[in-house]
Amino acid sequence: MSGVSLDWFKALTWIFAIATGLLLAFWRQRRLHLAALGSVIVFMGTSAGAGIYVLNHVGDPRWGSKAEDRISAPPLTETPVIGRFMGSLDDVIHGVADSVNHFVDFRAALPVAMEFFVAAGWALALALPLGLAALIVSYADAQRRKAEFLKYKLQVEELKSELEDIKRHLGYPTREESDSS
């Protein structure tokens, strides 16, 4: 991911979400509400993942930290006469400079990461009503299928009874007569 620019990084979250939505829509054409929900969830996950990636790579120049913002500690060991006694102070000053540079990198990366986290939050806010709508539509579909199944079950029972009447009329032994003998 280090070769991907920030604009492409932002676009990838949308590309993954749209591709997932289209894939789900073509796979289950009658379930477009679930495709939309899946697309929003993928966008939320990729946006949160991108924000985490940014925070794990704070020193990356793509996030806006510039070389001019960095500080460097002066080498105290090269000081004439007392330079050889300044080794431990030199290490402390270099540690402080590295900490400040890390903070500058973090400060530059935090707004970029927050953009991704805010996008993930908006996706979560959109996923909740979409999930509720998907739940309602799925419940209605299940009730419709249950009613159809009950209708077909009643039809089969009616056909079975008609078949038994026809068998009795033609003189074939019915199920009840063959069970008793």
JSON list of C-alpha atoms in Angstrom, two decimals, residues 85-151:
[
{"chain": "A", "resi": 85, "resn": "PHE", "atom": "CA", "xyz": [31.80, 14.05, 28.22]},
{"chain": "A", "resi": 86, "resn": "MET", "atom": "CA", "xyz": [28.59, 14.98, 26.37]},
{"chain": "A", "resi": 87, "resn": "GLY", "atom": "CA", "xyz": [27.80, 11.50, 24.98]},
{"chain": "A", "resi": 88, "resn": "SER", "atom": "CA", "xyz": [24.93, 10.73, 27.38]},
{"chain": "A", "resi": 89, "resn": "LEU", "atom": "CA", "xyz": [23.42, 14.22, 26.98]},
{"chain": "A", "resi": 90, "resn": "ASP", "atom": "CA", "xyz": [23.73, 13.80, 23.22]},
{"chain": "A", "resi": 91, "resn": "ASP", "atom": "CA", "xyz": [21.67, 10.57, 23.40]},
{"chain": "A", "resi": 92, "resn": "VAL", "atom": "CA", "xyz": [19.00, 12.28, 25.51]},
{"chain": "A", "resi": 93, "resn": "ILE", "atom": "CA", "xyz": [18.72, 15.23, 23.12]},
{"chain": "A", "resi": 94, "resn": "HIS", "atom": "CA", "xyz": [18.47, 12.86, 20.12]},
{"chain": "A", "resi": 95, "resn": "GLY", "atom": "CA", "xyz": [15.69, 10.95, 21.94]},
{"chain": "A", "resi": 96, "resn": "VAL", "atom": "CA", "xyz": [13.78, 14.18, 22.58]},
{"chain": "A", "resi": 97, "resn": "ALA", "atom": "CA", "xyz": [14.20, 15.22, 18.93]},
{"chain": "A", "resi": 98, "resn": "ASP", "atom": "CA", "xyz": [12.95, 11.82, 17.75]},
{"chain": "A", "resi": 99, "resn": "SER", "atom": "CA", "xyz": [9.93, 12.10, 20.05]},
{"chain": "A", "resi": 100, "resn": "VAL", "atom": "CA", "xyz": [9.12, 15.58, 18.75]},
{"chain": "A", "resi": 101, "resn": "ASN", "atom": "CA", "xyz": [9.48, 14.34, 15.15]},
{"chain": "A", "resi": 102, "resn": "HIS", "atom": "CA", "xyz": [7.16, 11.43, 15.91]},
{"chain": "A", "resi": 103, "resn": "PHE", "atom": "CA", "xyz": [4.63, 13.86, 17.40]},
{"chain": "A", "resi": 104, "resn": "VAL", "atom": "CA", "xyz": [4.87, 16.08, 14.29]},
{"chain": "A", "resi": 105, "resn": "ASP", "atom": "CA", "xyz": [4.27, 13.02, 12.09]},
{"chain": "A", "resi": 106, "resn": "PHE", "atom": "CA", "xyz": [1.32, 12.00, 14.25]},
{"chain": "A", "resi": 107, "resn": "ARG", "atom": "CA", "xyz": [-0.12, 15.52, 14.14]},
{"chain": "A", "resi": 108, "resn": "ALA", "atom": "CA", "xyz": [0.11, 15.46, 10.33]},
{"chain": "A", "resi": 109, "resn": "ALA", "atom": "CA", "xyz": [-1.44, 11.98, 10.03]},
{"chain": "A", "resi": 110, "resn": "LEU", "atom": "CA", "xyz": [-4.29, 12.49, 12.52]},
{"chain": "A", "resi": 111, "resn": "PRO", "atom": "CA", "xyz": [-6.52, 14.68, 10.28]},
{"chain": "A", "resi": 112, "resn": "VAL", "atom": "CA", "xyz": [-6.17, 12.17, 7.43]},
{"chain": "A", "resi": 113, "resn": "ALA", "atom": "CA", "xyz": [-7.04, 9.27, 9.71]},
{"chain": "A", "resi": 114, "resn": "MET", "atom": "CA", "xyz": [-9.96, 11.22, 11.14]},
{"chain": "A", "resi": 115, "resn": "GLU", "atom": "CA", "xyz": [-11.36, 11.72, 7.61]},
{"chain": "A", "resi": 116, "resn": "PHE", "atom": "CA", "xyz": [-11.45, 7.95, 7.21]},
{"chain": "A", "resi": 117, "resn": "PHE", "atom": "CA", "xyz": [-12.94, 7.41, 10.68]},
{"chain": "A", "resi": 118, "resn": "VAL", "atom": "CA", "xyz": [-15.62, 10.06, 10.06]},
{"chain": "A", "resi": 119, "resn": "ALA", "atom": "CA", "xyz": [-16.51, 8.37, 6.76]},
{"chain": "A", "resi": 120, "resn": "ALA", "atom": "CA", "xyz": [-16.77, 5.06, 8.63]},
{"chain": "A", "resi": 121, "resn": "GLY", "atom": "CA", "xyz": [-19.00, 6.72, 11.22]},
{"chain": "A", "resi": 122, "resn": "TRP", "atom": "CA", "xyz": [-21.31, 8.10, 8.55]},
{"chain": "A", "resi": 123, "resn": "ALA", "atom": "CA", "xyz": [-21.44, 4.65, 6.98]},
{"chain": "A", "resi": 124, "resn": "LEU", "atom": "CA", "xyz": [-22.39, 3.20, 10.36]},
{"chain": "A", "resi": 125, "resn": "ALA", "atom": "CA", "xyz": [-25.10, 5.83, 10.72]},
{"chain": "A", "resi": 126, "resn": "LEU", "atom": "CA", "xyz": [-26.41, 4.85, 7.28]},
{"chain": "A", "resi": 127, "resn": "ALA", "atom": "CA", "xyz": [-26.07, 1.12, 7.96]},
{"chain": "A", "resi": 128, "resn": "LEU", "atom": "CA", "xyz": [-28.41, 1.19, 10.95]},
{"chain": "A", "resi": 129, "resn": "PRO", "atom": "CA", "xyz": [-31.56, 2.28, 9.06]},
{"chain": "A", "resi": 130, "resn": "LEU", "atom": "CA", "xyz": [-30.54, 0.17, 6.07]},
{"chain": "A", "resi": 131, "resn": "GLY", "atom": "CA", "xyz": [-30.17, -2.83, 8.37]},
{"chain": "A", "resi": 132, "resn": "LEU", "atom": "CA", "xyz": [-33.57, -2.14, 9.89]},
{"chain": "A", "resi": 133, "resn": "ALA", "atom": "CA", "xyz": [-35.12, -1.83, 6.44]},
{"chain": "A", "resi": 134, "resn": "ALA", "atom": "CA", "xyz": [-33.42, -5.05, 5.34]},
{"chain": "A", "resi": 135, "resn": "LEU", "atom": "CA", "xyz": [-34.76, -6.77, 8.45]},
{"chain": "A", "resi": 136, "resn": "ILE", "atom": "CA", "xyz": [-38.29, -5.57, 7.74]},
{"chain": "A", "resi": 137, "resn": "VAL", "atom": "CA", "xyz": [-38.15, -6.59, 4.07]},
{"chain": "A", "resi": 138, "resn": "SER", "atom": "CA", "xyz": [-36.68, -10.00, 4.96]},
{"chain": "A", "resi": 139, "resn": "TYR", "atom": "CA", "xyz": [-39.40, -10.52, 7.58]},
{"chain": "A", "resi": 140, "resn": "ALA", "atom": "CA", "xyz": [-42.09, -9.65, 5.03]},
{"chain": "A", "resi": 141, "resn": "ASP", "atom": "CA", "xyz": [-40.53, -12.05, 2.51]},
{"chain": "A", "resi": 142, "resn": "ALA", "atom": "CA", "xyz": [-40.41, -14.81, 5.11]},
{"chain": "A", "resi": 143, "resn": "GLN", "atom": "CA", "xyz": [-44.08, -14.24, 6.00]},
{"chain": "A", "resi": 144, "resn": "ARG", "atom": "CA", "xyz": [-45.02, -14.31, 2.31]},
{"chain": "A", "resi": 145, "resn": "ARG", "atom": "CA", "xyz": [-43.10, -17.57, 1.78]},
{"chain": "A", "resi": 146, "resn": "LYS", "atom": "CA", "xyz": [-44.69, -19.06, 4.89]},
{"chain": "A", "resi": 147, "resn": "ALA", "atom": "CA", "xyz": [-48.17, -18.16, 3.60]},
{"chain": "A", "resi": 148, "resn": "GLU", "atom": "CA", "xyz": [-47.37, -19.65, 0.18]},
{"chain": "A", "resi": 149, "resn": "PHE", "atom": "CA", "xyz": [-46.07, -22.82, 1.79]},
{"chain": "A", "resi": 150, "resn": "LEU", "atom": "CA", "xyz": [-49.22, -23.11, 3.90]},
{"chain": "A", "resi": 151, "resn": "LYS", "atom": "CA", "xyz": [-51.35, -22.59, 0.79]}
]
